[in-house]
């Protein structure tokens, strides 16, 4: 079963993803980390990420497909932060279909903008400046919200209240998974 976890920055999705990987042994695909690795050798990519913009869909999906094909991994994947927009999903869906797989379950962590901002001021990452945080939040509303609506038509999407303790959220997710 392939699972996707989505949520705005600071929603705690990375934390939940790691707990899920520990418990269920998923193959963990974290899009931001995946791109940061590639960006070490790609200045154009680095600039896009430093500004909090989305990496062009065709390019990102091409990297992702090559990565999984090389590893021959098609099941039990936890996608964290990907897909992030409708176009990306539509491109990637073709690849999923040719591999006869799909996103089986999607979790969406929900938190208010206020909580997001509070949590991110506690995190210290180079691209966590106020302007970049705002850019990423705007992108989530503009790009990821329509994606969630599209996913809802095609697969099982579960909305999770992210304004609780890590343990409470994790318990909730595990219950839904079982
Ligand atoms: P994150 O670590 O998830 O906050 O991602 C850091 C940065 O990587 C984002 O601001 C984007 O520039 C880029 N990025 C991560 N995931 C994606 C994606 N699915 N599509 C396009 N760009 C992405």
Short mmCIF file of C-alpha atoms and ligand atoms in Angstrom, two decimals:
data_model
loop_
_atom_site.label_atom_id
_atom_site.label_comp_id
_atom_site.label_asym_id
_atom_site.label_seq_id
_atom_site.Cartn_x
_atom_site.Cartn_y
_atom_site.Cartn_z
CA UNK A 1 0.00 0.00 0.00
CA UNK A 2 1.30 3.44 -0.96
CA UNK A 3 0.49 6.30 1.37
CA UNK A 4 0.74 10.07 0.92
CA UNK A 5 0.98 12.55 3.77
CA UNK A 6 0.19 16.19 3.05
CA UNK A 7 -0.12 19.28 5.18
CA UNK A 8 1.15 22.85 5.31
CA UNK A 9 4.62 23.55 6.61
CA UNK A 10 4.78 23.17 10.37
CA UNK A 11 1.82 20.80 10.39
CA UNK A 12 4.04 18.11 11.86
CA UNK A 13 3.77 15.87 8.83
CA UNK A 14 7.50 15.12 8.85
CA UNK A 15 7.28 14.00 12.48
CA UNK A 16 4.26 11.81 11.80
CA UNK A 17 5.87 10.41 8.66
CA UNK A 18 8.95 9.33 10.60
CA UNK A 19 6.83 7.64 13.26
CA UNK A 20 4.88 5.82 10.55
CA UNK A 21 8.07 4.66 8.87
CA UNK A 22 9.33 3.27 12.19
CA UNK A 23 6.12 1.45 12.94
CA UNK A 24 5.12 0.19 9.50
CA UNK A 25 8.45 0.02 7.74
CA UNK A 26 7.47 2.17 4.78
CA UNK A 27 10.02 3.25 2.24
CA UNK A 28 10.27 6.94 3.08
CA UNK A 29 10.24 9.48 0.28
CA UNK A 30 10.57 13.03 1.55
CA UNK A 31 10.41 15.36 -1.44
CA UNK A 32 12.13 18.35 0.19
CA UNK A 33 15.05 16.26 1.41
CA UNK A 34 15.25 14.43 -1.92
CA UNK A 35 15.49 17.78 -3.74
CA UNK A 36 17.98 19.27 -1.28
CA UNK A 37 20.30 16.39 -2.11
CA UNK A 38 20.02 17.02 -5.87
CA UNK A 39 20.34 20.78 -5.35
CA UNK A 40 23.80 20.33 -3.86
CA UNK A 41 24.96 19.91 -7.45
CA UNK A 42 22.37 22.06 -9.17
CA UNK A 43 22.47 25.80 -8.63
CA UNK A 44 19.26 26.61 -10.53
CA UNK A 45 17.37 24.17 -8.36
CA UNK A 46 18.97 25.58 -5.24
CA UNK A 47 17.81 29.08 -6.15
CA UNK A 48 14.20 27.94 -6.66
CA UNK A 49 14.20 26.22 -3.28
CA UNK A 50 15.85 29.12 -1.48
CA UNK A 51 12.96 31.31 -2.63
CA UNK A 52 10.36 28.82 -1.42
CA UNK A 53 9.02 28.30 -4.96
CA UNK A 54 7.95 24.95 -6.32
CA UNK A 55 10.37 23.07 -8.52
CA UNK A 56 8.86 22.72 -12.06
CA UNK A 57 6.61 19.67 -12.22
CA UNK A 58 8.10 17.96 -15.26
CA UNK A 59 11.58 18.24 -13.81
CA UNK A 60 10.68 17.08 -10.35
CA UNK A 61 8.56 14.17 -11.54
CA UNK A 62 11.34 13.06 -13.90
CA UNK A 63 13.81 12.89 -10.97
CA UNK A 64 11.28 11.02 -8.87
CA UNK A 65 10.40 8.43 -11.49
CA UNK A 66 14.05 7.75 -12.27
CA UNK A 67 14.74 7.35 -8.56
CA UNK A 68 12.06 4.72 -8.01
CA UNK A 69 12.76 2.89 -11.27
CA UNK A 70 16.41 2.64 -10.38
CA UNK A 71 15.56 1.21 -6.99
CA UNK A 72 12.68 -0.87 -8.38
CA UNK A 73 10.51 0.16 -5.46
CA UNK A 74 6.81 0.30 -6.19
CA UNK A 75 5.04 -0.65 -3.00
CA UNK A 76 4.91 0.31 0.66
CA UNK A 77 6.10 3.85 -0.06
CA UNK A 78 5.29 6.80 2.16
CA UNK A 79 5.27 10.00 0.10
CA UNK A 80 5.90 13.05 2.25
CA UNK A 81 5.32 16.40 0.53
CA UNK A 82 4.71 15.00 -2.92
CA UNK A 83 2.61 15.50 -4.96
CA UNK A 84 2.04 19.13 -4.11
CA UNK A 85 -0.03 20.34 -7.02
CA UNK A 86 -2.53 19.02 -9.56
CA UNK A 87 -0.16 19.18 -12.52
CA UNK A 88 2.47 17.15 -10.69
CA UNK A 89 -0.05 14.53 -9.75
CA UNK A 90 -1.38 14.27 -13.30
CA UNK A 91 2.09 13.75 -14.73
CA UNK A 92 3.06 11.26 -12.05
CA UNK A 93 -0.22 9.38 -12.36
CA UNK A 94 0.76 8.18 -15.83
CA UNK A 95 3.87 6.60 -14.37
CA UNK A 96 1.88 5.11 -11.48
CA UNK A 97 -0.54 3.56 -13.95
CA UNK A 98 2.17 2.01 -16.12
CA UNK A 99 3.64 0.47 -12.97
CA UNK A 100 0.12 -0.71 -12.00
CA UNK A 101 0.21 1.09 -8.67
CA UNK A 102 -1.59 4.05 -7.12
CA UNK A 103 -1.79 6.22 -4.07
CA UNK A 104 -3.97 4.04 -1.86
CA UNK A 105 -4.45 6.41 1.03
CA UNK A 106 -3.86 10.12 1.60
CA UNK A 107 -3.59 11.79 4.99
CA UNK A 108 -4.01 15.55 5.19
CA UNK A 109 -2.82 17.19 8.39
CA UNK A 110 -4.77 20.34 9.11
CA UNK A 111 -3.61 23.29 11.18
CA UNK A 112 -4.35 26.99 11.26
CA UNK A 113 -2.00 29.57 9.80
CA UNK A 114 -1.42 30.94 13.30
CA UNK A 115 -0.12 27.58 14.57
CA UNK A 116 2.02 27.18 11.47
CA UNK A 117 3.75 30.49 12.09
CA UNK A 118 4.24 29.75 15.79
CA UNK A 119 5.77 26.37 15.10
CA UNK A 120 8.05 27.55 12.32
CA UNK A 121 9.62 30.27 14.38
CA UNK A 122 10.90 27.47 16.64
CA UNK A 123 12.44 25.56 13.70
CA UNK A 124 15.77 26.77 12.33
CA UNK A 125 16.17 25.99 8.65
CA UNK A 126 17.88 28.27 6.15
CA UNK A 127 14.73 28.71 4.04
CA UNK A 128 12.55 29.48 7.09
CA UNK A 129 12.65 33.28 6.75
CA UNK A 130 9.30 35.13 7.14
CA UNK A 131 8.97 35.89 3.40
CA UNK A 132 9.77 32.35 2.35
CA UNK A 133 7.38 30.94 4.96
CA UNK A 134 4.64 33.20 3.58
CA UNK A 135 5.43 32.13 0.01
CA UNK A 136 5.19 28.44 0.93
CA UNK A 137 1.92 28.98 2.81
CA UNK A 138 0.39 30.83 -0.15
CA UNK A 139 1.51 28.02 -2.43
CA UNK A 140 -0.13 25.45 -0.20
CA UNK A 141 -3.46 27.26 -0.41
CA UNK A 142 -3.21 27.92 -4.14
CA UNK A 143 -1.67 24.68 -5.33
CA UNK A 144 -2.19 21.92 -2.79
CA UNK A 145 -5.81 22.63 -1.85
CA UNK A 146 -7.04 21.96 -5.44
CA UNK A 147 -4.87 18.84 -5.50
CA UNK A 148 -6.57 17.53 -2.37
CA UNK A 149 -9.95 18.10 -4.02
CA UNK A 150 -8.80 16.09 -7.04
CA UNK A 151 -7.40 13.29 -4.89
CA UNK A 152 -10.70 13.10 -3.03
CA UNK A 153 -12.40 12.11 -6.28
CA UNK A 154 -9.92 9.33 -6.98
CA UNK A 155 -8.76 7.78 -3.74
CA UNK A 156 -9.33 7.69 -0.01
CA UNK A 157 -8.41 10.98 1.65
CA UNK A 158 -8.46 11.28 5.44
CA UNK A 159 -8.31 14.68 7.12
CA UNK A 160 -6.51 14.74 10.45
CA UNK A 161 -6.70 17.47 13.07
CA UNK A 162 -3.06 18.51 13.47
CA UNK A 163 -3.63 20.84 16.40
CA UNK A 164 -3.06 18.10 18.98
CA UNK A 165 -0.10 16.42 20.58
CA UNK A 166 2.22 14.31 18.42
CA UNK A 167 1.03 11.19 20.27
CA UNK A 168 -2.67 11.94 19.83
CA UNK A 169 -2.24 12.60 16.12
CA UNK A 170 -0.16 9.47 15.62
CA UNK A 171 -2.70 7.33 17.45
CA UNK A 172 -5.44 8.74 15.26
CA UNK A 173 -3.49 8.03 12.06
CA UNK A 174 -2.68 4.46 13.15
CA UNK A 175 -6.33 3.80 13.95
CA UNK A 176 -7.33 5.00 10.49
CA UNK A 177 -4.60 2.89 8.89
CA UNK A 178 -5.75 -0.25 10.66
P1 LIG B 1 10.01 21.02 2.24
O1 LIG B 1 11.23 20.43 2.88
O2 LIG B 1 8.94 20.02 2.02
O3 LIG B 1 9.52 22.27 2.93
O4 LIG B 1 10.47 21.48 0.76
C1 LIG B 1 11.49 22.43 0.59
C2 LIG B 1 11.44 22.99 -0.82
O5 LIG B 1 11.61 21.93 -1.78
C3 LIG B 1 10.13 23.63 -1.21
O6 LIG B 1 10.05 24.97 -0.78
C4 LIG B 1 10.17 23.52 -2.73
O7 LIG B 1 11.04 24.47 -3.30
C5 LIG B 1 10.81 22.16 -2.94
N1 LIG B 1 9.82 21.06 -3.03
C6 LIG B 1 9.59 20.08 -2.11
N2 LIG B 1 8.67 19.22 -2.53
C7 LIG B 1 8.29 19.65 -3.76
C8 LIG B 1 7.35 19.18 -4.72
N3 LIG B 1 6.61 18.10 -4.52
N4 LIG B 1 7.26 19.87 -5.88
C9 LIG B 1 7.99 20.96 -6.12
N5 LIG B 1 8.88 21.46 -5.25
C10 LIG B 1 9.03 20.83 -4.08
#
